[in-house]
XYZ file of C-alpha atoms in Angstrom:
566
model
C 29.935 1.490 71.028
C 33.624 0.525 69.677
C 32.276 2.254 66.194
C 31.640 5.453 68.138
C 35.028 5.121 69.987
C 36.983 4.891 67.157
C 35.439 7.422 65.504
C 35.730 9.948 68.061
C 39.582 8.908 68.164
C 39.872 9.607 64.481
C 38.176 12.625 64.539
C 41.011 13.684 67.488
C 43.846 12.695 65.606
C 42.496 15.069 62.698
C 41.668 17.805 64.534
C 45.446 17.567 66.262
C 46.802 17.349 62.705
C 44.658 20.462 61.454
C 45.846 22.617 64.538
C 49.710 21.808 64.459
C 49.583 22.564 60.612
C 47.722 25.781 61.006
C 50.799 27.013 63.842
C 53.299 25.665 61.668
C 52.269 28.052 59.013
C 52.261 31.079 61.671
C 55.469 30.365 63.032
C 57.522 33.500 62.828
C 60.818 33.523 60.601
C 63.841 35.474 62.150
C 65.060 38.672 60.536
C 68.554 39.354 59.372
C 70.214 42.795 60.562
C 71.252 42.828 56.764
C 67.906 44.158 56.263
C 68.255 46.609 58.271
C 70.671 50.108 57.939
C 71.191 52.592 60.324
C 72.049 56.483 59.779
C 74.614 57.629 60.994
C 77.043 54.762 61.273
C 77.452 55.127 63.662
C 75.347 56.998 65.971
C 76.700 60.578 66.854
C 76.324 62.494 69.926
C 74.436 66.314 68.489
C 74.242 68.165 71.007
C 73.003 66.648 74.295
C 70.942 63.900 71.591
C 71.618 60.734 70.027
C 69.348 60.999 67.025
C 68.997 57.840 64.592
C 67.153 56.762 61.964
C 66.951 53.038 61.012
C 65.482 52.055 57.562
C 64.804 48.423 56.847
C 61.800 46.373 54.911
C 60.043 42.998 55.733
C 60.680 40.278 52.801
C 58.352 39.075 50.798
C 56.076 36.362 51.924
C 57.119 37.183 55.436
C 54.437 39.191 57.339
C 51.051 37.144 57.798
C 47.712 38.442 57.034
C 46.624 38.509 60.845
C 49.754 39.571 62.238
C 50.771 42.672 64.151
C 54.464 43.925 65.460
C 55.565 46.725 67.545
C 58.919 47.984 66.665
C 61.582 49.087 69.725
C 64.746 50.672 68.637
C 66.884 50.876 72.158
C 70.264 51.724 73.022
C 71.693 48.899 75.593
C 74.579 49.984 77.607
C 76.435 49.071 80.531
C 73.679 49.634 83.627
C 70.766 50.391 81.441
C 69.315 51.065 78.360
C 67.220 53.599 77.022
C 64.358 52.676 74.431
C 63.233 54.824 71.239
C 60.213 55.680 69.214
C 58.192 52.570 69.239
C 56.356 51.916 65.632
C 53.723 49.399 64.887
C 52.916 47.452 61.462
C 50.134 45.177 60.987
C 49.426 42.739 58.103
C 46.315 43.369 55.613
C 43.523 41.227 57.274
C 44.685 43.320 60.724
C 41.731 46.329 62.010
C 43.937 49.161 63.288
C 46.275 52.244 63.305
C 49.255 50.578 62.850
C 50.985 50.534 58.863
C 50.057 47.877 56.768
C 52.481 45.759 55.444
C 51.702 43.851 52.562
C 52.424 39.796 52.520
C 52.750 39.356 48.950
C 55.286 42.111 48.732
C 56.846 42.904 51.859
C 57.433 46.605 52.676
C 59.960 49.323 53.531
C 59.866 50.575 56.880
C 61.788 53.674 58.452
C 62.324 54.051 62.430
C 63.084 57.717 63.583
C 63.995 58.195 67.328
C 66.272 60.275 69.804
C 67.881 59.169 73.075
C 68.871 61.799 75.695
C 72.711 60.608 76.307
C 74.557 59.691 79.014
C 78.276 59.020 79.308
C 77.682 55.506 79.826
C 76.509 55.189 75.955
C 79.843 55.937 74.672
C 80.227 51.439 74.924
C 76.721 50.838 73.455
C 74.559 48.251 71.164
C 71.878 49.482 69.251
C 69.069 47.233 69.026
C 65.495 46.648 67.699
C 62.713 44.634 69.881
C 59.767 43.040 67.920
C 56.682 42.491 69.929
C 53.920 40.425 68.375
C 50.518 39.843 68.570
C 47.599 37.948 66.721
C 44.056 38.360 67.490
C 44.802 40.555 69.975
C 46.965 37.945 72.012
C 50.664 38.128 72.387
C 52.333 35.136 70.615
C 55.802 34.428 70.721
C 58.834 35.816 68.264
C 62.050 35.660 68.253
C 64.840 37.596 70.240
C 66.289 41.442 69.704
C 68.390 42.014 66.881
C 71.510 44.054 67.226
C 71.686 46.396 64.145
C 74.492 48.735 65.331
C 77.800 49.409 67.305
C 78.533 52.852 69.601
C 77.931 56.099 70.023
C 80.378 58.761 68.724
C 80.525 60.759 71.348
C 83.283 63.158 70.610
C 80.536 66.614 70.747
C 80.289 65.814 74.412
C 84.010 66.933 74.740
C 83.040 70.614 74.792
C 83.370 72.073 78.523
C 82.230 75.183 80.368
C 85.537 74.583 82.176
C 87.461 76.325 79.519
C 85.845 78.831 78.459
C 87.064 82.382 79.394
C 85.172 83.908 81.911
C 83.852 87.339 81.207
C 86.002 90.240 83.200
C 84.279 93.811 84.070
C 86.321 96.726 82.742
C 88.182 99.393 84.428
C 87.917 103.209 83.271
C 91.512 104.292 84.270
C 93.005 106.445 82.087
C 96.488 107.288 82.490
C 95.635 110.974 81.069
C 92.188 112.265 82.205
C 91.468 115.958 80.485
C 89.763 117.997 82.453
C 88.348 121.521 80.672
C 87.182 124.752 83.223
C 85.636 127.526 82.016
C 84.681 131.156 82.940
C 83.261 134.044 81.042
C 84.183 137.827 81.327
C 81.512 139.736 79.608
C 81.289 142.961 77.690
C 78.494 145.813 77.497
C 77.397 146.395 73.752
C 79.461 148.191 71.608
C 82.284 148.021 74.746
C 85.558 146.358 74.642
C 87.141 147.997 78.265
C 87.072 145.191 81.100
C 85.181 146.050 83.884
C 86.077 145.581 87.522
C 82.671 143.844 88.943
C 83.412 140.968 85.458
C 86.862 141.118 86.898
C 86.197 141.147 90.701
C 83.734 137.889 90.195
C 83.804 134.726 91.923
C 83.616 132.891 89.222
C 86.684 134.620 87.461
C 88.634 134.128 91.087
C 88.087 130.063 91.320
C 88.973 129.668 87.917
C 92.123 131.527 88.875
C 93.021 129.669 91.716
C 92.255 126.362 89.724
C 94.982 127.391 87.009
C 97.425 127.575 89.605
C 96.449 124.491 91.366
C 97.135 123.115 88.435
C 99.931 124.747 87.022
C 101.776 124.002 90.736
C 100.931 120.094 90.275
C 103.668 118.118 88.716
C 100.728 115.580 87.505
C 98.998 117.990 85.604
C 99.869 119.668 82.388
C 97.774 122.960 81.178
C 97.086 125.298 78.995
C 94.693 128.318 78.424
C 92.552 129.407 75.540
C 91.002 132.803 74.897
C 88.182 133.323 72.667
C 86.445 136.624 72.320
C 83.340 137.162 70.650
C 80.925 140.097 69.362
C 77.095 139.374 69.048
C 75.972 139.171 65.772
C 74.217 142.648 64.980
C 75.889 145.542 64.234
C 77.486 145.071 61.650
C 80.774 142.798 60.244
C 82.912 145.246 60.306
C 82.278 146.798 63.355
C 81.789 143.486 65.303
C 85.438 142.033 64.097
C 87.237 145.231 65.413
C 84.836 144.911 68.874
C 86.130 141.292 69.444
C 89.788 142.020 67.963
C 89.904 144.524 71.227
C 88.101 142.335 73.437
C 90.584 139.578 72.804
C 93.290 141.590 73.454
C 92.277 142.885 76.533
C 91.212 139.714 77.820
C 94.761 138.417 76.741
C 96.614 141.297 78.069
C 94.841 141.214 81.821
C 95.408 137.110 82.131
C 99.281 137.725 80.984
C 99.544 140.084 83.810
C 97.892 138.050 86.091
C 99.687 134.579 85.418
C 102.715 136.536 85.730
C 101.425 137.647 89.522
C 101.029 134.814 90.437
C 104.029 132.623 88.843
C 101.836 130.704 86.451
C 103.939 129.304 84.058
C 101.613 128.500 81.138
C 100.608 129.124 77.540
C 97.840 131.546 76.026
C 96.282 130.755 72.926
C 93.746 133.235 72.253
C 91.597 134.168 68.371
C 88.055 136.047 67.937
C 84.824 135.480 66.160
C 83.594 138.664 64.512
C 79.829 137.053 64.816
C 78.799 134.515 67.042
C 76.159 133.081 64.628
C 76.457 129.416 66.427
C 76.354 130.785 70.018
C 73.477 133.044 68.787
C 71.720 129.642 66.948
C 72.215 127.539 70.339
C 70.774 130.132 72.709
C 67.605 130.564 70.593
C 67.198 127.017 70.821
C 67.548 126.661 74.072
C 65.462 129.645 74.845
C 61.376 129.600 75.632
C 60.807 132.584 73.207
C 57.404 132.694 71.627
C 58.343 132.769 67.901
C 62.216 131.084 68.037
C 61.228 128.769 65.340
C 60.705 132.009 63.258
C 64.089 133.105 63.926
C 65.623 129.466 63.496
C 63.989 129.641 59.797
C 65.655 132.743 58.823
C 69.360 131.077 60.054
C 68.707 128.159 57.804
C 67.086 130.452 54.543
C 69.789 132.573 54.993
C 73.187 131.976 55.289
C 74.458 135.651 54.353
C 75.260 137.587 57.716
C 73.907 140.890 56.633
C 70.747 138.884 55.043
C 69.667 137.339 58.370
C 70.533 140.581 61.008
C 68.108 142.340 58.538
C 65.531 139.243 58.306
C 65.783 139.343 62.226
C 65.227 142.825 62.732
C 62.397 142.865 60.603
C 60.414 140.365 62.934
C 60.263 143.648 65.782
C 57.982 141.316 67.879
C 60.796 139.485 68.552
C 64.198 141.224 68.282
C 63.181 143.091 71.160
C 63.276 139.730 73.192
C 66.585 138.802 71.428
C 68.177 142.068 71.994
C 66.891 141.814 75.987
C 67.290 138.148 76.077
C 69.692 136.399 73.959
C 72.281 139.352 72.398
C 74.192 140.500 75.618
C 75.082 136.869 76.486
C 77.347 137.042 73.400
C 79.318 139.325 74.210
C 81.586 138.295 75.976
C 85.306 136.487 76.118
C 85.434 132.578 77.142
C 88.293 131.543 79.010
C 88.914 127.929 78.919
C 91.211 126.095 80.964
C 92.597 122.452 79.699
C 93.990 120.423 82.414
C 95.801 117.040 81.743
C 95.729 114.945 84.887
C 98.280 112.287 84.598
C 97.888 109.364 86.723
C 99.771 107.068 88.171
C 102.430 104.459 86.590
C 102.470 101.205 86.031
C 105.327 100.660 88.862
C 103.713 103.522 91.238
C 100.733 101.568 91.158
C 102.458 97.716 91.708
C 104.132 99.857 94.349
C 100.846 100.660 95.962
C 99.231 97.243 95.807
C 102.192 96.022 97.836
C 102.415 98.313 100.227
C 99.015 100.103 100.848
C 96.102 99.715 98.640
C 94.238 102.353 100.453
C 94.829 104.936 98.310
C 94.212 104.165 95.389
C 90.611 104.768 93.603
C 88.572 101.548 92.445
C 90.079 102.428 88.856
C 92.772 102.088 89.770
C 92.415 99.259 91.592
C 90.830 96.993 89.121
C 93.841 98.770 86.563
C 96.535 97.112 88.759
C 94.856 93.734 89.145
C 96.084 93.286 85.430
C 99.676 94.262 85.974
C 102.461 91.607 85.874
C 103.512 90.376 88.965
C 100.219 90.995 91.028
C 97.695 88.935 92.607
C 94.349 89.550 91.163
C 93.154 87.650 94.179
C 94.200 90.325 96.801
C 93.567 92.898 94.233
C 89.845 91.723 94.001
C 89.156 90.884 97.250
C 90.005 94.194 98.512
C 87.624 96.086 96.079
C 85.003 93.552 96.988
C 85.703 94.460 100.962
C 86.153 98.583 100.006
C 83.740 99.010 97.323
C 81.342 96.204 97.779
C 78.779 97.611 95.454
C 80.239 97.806 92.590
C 79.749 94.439 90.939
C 82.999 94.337 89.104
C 85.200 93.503 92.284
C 83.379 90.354 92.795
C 82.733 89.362 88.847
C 86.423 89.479 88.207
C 87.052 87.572 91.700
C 84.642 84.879 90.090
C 86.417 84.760 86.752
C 90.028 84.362 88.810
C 88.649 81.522 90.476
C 86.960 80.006 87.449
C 89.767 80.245 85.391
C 91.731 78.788 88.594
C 89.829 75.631 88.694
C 87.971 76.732 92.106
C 84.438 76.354 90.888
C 82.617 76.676 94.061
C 84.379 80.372 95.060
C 83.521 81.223 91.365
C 80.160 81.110 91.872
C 79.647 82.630 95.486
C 81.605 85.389 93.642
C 79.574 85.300 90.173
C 75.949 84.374 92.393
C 77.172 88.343 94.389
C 78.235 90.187 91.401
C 74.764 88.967 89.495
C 72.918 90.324 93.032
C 74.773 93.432 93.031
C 73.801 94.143 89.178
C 71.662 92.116 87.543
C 71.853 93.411 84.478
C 75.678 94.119 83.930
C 76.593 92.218 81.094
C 79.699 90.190 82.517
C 77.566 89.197 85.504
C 74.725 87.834 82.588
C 77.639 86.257 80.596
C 79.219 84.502 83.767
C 75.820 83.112 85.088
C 75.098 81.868 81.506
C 78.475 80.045 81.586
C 77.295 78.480 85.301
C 74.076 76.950 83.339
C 76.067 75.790 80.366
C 78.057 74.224 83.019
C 75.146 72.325 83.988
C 73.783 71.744 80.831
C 70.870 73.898 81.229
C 71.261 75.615 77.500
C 67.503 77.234 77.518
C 68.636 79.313 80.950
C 71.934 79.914 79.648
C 70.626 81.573 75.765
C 68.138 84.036 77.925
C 71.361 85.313 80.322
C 73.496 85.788 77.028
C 70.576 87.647 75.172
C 71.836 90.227 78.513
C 75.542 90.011 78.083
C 76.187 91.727 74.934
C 78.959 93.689 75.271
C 80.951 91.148 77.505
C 84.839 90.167 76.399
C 84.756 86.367 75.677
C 81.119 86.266 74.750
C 82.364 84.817 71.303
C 83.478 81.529 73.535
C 80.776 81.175 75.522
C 77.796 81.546 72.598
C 79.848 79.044 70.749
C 79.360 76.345 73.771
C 75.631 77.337 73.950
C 75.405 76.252 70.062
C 77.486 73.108 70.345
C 75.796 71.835 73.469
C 72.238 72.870 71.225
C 74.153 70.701 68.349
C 74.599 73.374 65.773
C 77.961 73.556 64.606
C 78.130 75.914 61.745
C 77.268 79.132 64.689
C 79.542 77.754 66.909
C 82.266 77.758 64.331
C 80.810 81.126 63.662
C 80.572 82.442 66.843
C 84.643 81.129 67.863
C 85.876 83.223 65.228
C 89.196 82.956 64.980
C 89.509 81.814 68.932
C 92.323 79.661 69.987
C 90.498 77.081 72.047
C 89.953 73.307 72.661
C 86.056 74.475 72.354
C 86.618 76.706 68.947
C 89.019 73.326 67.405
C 85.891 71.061 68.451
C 83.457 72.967 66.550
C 85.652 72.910 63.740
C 86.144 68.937 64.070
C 81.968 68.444 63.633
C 81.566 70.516 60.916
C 84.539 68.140 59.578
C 86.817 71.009 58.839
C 90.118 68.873 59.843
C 92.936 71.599 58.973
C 91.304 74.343 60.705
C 90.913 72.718 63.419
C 94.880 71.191 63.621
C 95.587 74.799 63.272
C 93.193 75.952 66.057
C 94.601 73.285 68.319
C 98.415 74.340 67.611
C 97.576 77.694 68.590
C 96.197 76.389 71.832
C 98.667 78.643 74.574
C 98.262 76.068 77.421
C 97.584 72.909 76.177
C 95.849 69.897 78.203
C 95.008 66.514 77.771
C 91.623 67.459 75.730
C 93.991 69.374 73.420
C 95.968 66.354 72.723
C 93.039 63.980 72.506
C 91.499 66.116 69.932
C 94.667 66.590 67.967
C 94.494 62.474 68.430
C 90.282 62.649 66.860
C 91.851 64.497 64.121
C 94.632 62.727 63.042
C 92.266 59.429 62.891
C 89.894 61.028 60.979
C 92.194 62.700 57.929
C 94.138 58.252 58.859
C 97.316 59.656 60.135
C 98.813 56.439 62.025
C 101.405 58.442 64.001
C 99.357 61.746 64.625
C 96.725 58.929 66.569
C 99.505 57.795 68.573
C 101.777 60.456 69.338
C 98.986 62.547 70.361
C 97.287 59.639 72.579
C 100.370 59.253 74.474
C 100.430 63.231 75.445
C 96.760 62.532 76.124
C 97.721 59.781 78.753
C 100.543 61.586 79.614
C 98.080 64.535 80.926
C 95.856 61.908 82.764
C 93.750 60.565 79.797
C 92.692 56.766 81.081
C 93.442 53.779 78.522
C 89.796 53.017 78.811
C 88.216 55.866 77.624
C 90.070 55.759 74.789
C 89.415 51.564 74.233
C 85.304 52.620 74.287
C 85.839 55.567 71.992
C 85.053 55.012 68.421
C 87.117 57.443 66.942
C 89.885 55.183 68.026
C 88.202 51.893 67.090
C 90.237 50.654 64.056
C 93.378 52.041 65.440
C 92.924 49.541 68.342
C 94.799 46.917 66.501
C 98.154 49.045 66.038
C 100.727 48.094 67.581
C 101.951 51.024 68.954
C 97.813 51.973 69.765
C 97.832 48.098 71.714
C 100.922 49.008 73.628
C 100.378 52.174 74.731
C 96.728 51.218 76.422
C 98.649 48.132 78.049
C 100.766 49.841 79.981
């Protein structure tokens, strides 16, 4: 019975032995973030994205047979963290869908993920989280390993705030010409004016609309007489008819001006043949064979040649002689009125005292002028002319570029209801979504707004908030704008961008703090720091700048340590 005893007691003490030497062997080694790199270093902000990818390799002798890992990457910030693509490798005695790593040799690994950012990951770790298993059954490791400082963040200084909003036009001219026209016509082969052409209506209210105009000290106007002949007949004959009809024409309007105290010019000539007026009303006309008789003006470019083509077709030169001939001959009097419209001082004058008056034109004219409100301006269109969506865009882009975001976009939200389509109203909703970060809304409203001033700007947000650089540098131009200099900045072109930034008109404290980003990146000690303190000075907090990266090894300055103190 002792035998037994003791032998069962041995056999314990071996089987104790056996088991702590087989979990010695699977006890799992740390890894070293030296094995690991991490690109870029570090992480940038593209777009509204932090993409990374990590490469890295397991030694030698290090992954076991049986083995399986899942892989984390994860972004740990203050209040949270947010966790990547998750990889798993498995060792070579492992069944499964993971990749095999082999234990001999070790293997290279590479770790591809994207974290939607928030602000808060400006201060942030980047780490990887190994999760292992054998058999199936989770067996311990060892804790997360930190492979990486930060996020650069600097792409998520581009702002919707800044761009220009997109203003509706106005159509005042300060000269409008204005063109009147009446016809006295002639019997064939006749040159005498008769008294029923004379006697017309038509002649009498263009009459009375030369004086009008010739009376109006805002309208300047003169008077052009041409005479014609229709084109058969013969050259000769038909440039001695319209010689004489011109002149008679010309000699009854002198008399007549000089009735009535019009004080004007009279510039008269003649056309011998009126091939073109003859060409235009055979177009227009619904005879049966016209394109016969359009041929024969392109084959034949000879007057004589085509009147004797014509006259050959006798099916139809009956029509044109019934038709199309007498409405030739005639003489065209043509009245050119310049209306000259109101000053730049008549029209300040008028805003001031009594806006009334004045059309929408010249309304949305005067809202431009120095020294008047585009508020009341625009606020009066919108209460006279409330259909007409530019009153209420360019009462939205007043407030928007005034810092009043809510009255912007009642004002955009009515102009965008008024006309949908108008290409301001597109622009200004699309800068609304930017504003939100909604870029997918924000492309389909600028695929409408073509045509809007300032569309330049705002497709160069859409492309850095999408995270491609090169269009938005593009699309800027030569814009001078904390937006165009930031572009310029990510596609690392560092002099262009000083020189954007100097041509900034009114300069903030994101004008500063990017002159700041590139003076640390082109290592120029004193552009860092004067530029920081006109960044502060504007309302820049110390601490932003202590969790930026951009400023990271300028944190030790002395000037840099003393400024952020304060």
């Amino acid at each position: 019975m002792k035998r037994q005893r003791l032998q069962l007691f041995l056999s314990l003490i071996m089987l104790v032995a056996v088991l702590a030497t087989s979990c010695s062997k699977k006890t799992i080694s740390p890894l070293g973030n030296s094995l690991f790199s991490v690109n870029p270093s570090p992480l940038e902000l593209v777009g509204t994205k932090v993409p990374v990818t990590i490469n890295g390799r397991f030694p030698a002798k290090w992954f076991d047979k049986n083995m399986s890992v899942v892989v984390t990457p994860y972004l740990k910030y203050d209040g949270g963290e947010a966790l990547g693509t998750s990889y798993t490798y498995q060792g070579e005695k492992v069944a499964g869908n993971g990749t095999v790593i082999s234990q001999e040799n070790g293997g290279a690994i590479t770790l591809r993920s994207e974290f939607n950012y928030t602000p808060a990951m400006k201060k942030s770790e980047l780490y990887l989280r190994f999760a292992f298993s054998r058999d199936g059954k989770t067996i311990p490791g060892f804790g997360d390993l930190k492979i990486a400082d930060g996020v650069n963040s600097t792409a998520g200084l581009a702002s919707a705030a800044t761009v220009t909003p997109a203003t509706a036009p106005d159509a005042f001219q300060r000269i409008i010409k204005e063109t009147y026209d009446a016809d006295i016509m002639f019997l064939i082969q006749q040159a005498e004016l008769r008294s029923s052409e004379l006697n017309s209506s038509n002649l009498a209210a263009w009459k009375d609309l030369v004086k009008e105009a010739d009376d109006d000290a805002r309208k300047n106007i003169n008077v052009e007489v041409s005479a014609y002949a229709s084109p058969d007949g013969g050259l000769d004959l038909n440039e001695k008819l319209a010689e004489k009809r011109e002149k008679n024409t010309t000699d009854y309007l002198t008399k007549e001006f000089k009735k009535k105290a019009i004080d004007t010019e009279i510039n008269a000539k003649y056309t011998a043949q009126d091939w073109d007026g003859f060409q235009k009303l055979v177009q227009a006309s619904s005879l049966q064979d016209k394109d016969l008789v359009l041929r024969v003006l392109s084959m034949y470019p000879d007057p004589e040649t085509r009147e004797k083509e014509i006259k050959n077709i006798s099916a139809v030169y009956s029509d044109l002689a019934e038709t199309i001939l007498p409405k030739l001959r005639r003489s065209r009097l043509i009245a050119n009125v310049e209306v000259i419209g109101k000053t730049d001082e008549e029209l300040k004058s008028a805003v001031n005292s009594d806006m009334s008056g004045l059309s929408v034109e010249e309304l949305l004219y005067a809202a431009n002028l120095d020294g008047v409100s585009k508020e009341k301006v625009y606020t009066f269109v919108t209460q006279k002319y409330p259909n007409d969506y530019r009153g209420w865009n360019n009462l939205g882009a007043y407030y928007y570029s005034n810092g009043q975001a809510a009255k912007a976009v009642q004002s955009f939200n009515k102009a965008a209801g008024v006309s949908s389509n108008a290409p301001e109203a597109s622009m200004n909703q699309a800068l609304l979504s930017l504003a939100e970060g909604n870029t997918a809304k924000a492309e389909q409203l600028l695929g409408n707004a073509s045509g809007a001033n300032s569309l330049g700007e705002a497709l160069g947000l859409l492309y850095i908030q999408k995270g491609d650089y090169n269009k938005a540098v593009q699309s800027f131009g030569e814009a001078k704008s904390n937006n165009a200099a930031l572009a310029q900045i990510l596609t690392k072109n560092y002099n262009k961008a000083q020189q954007t930034l100097n041509g900034v008109s009114k300069k903030d404290a994101t004008t500063y703090y990017l002159s700041a980003i590139v003076a640390a990146r082109t290592n120029n000690t004193s552009g860092v720091v004067g530029n920081l303190k006109s960044a502060i000075d504007q309302g820049v907090s110390a601490s932003s700048i202590l969790s930026d990266i951009e400023f990271a090894k300028f944190l030790t300055n002395s000037d840099v340590k003393n400024m952020l103190l304060k």
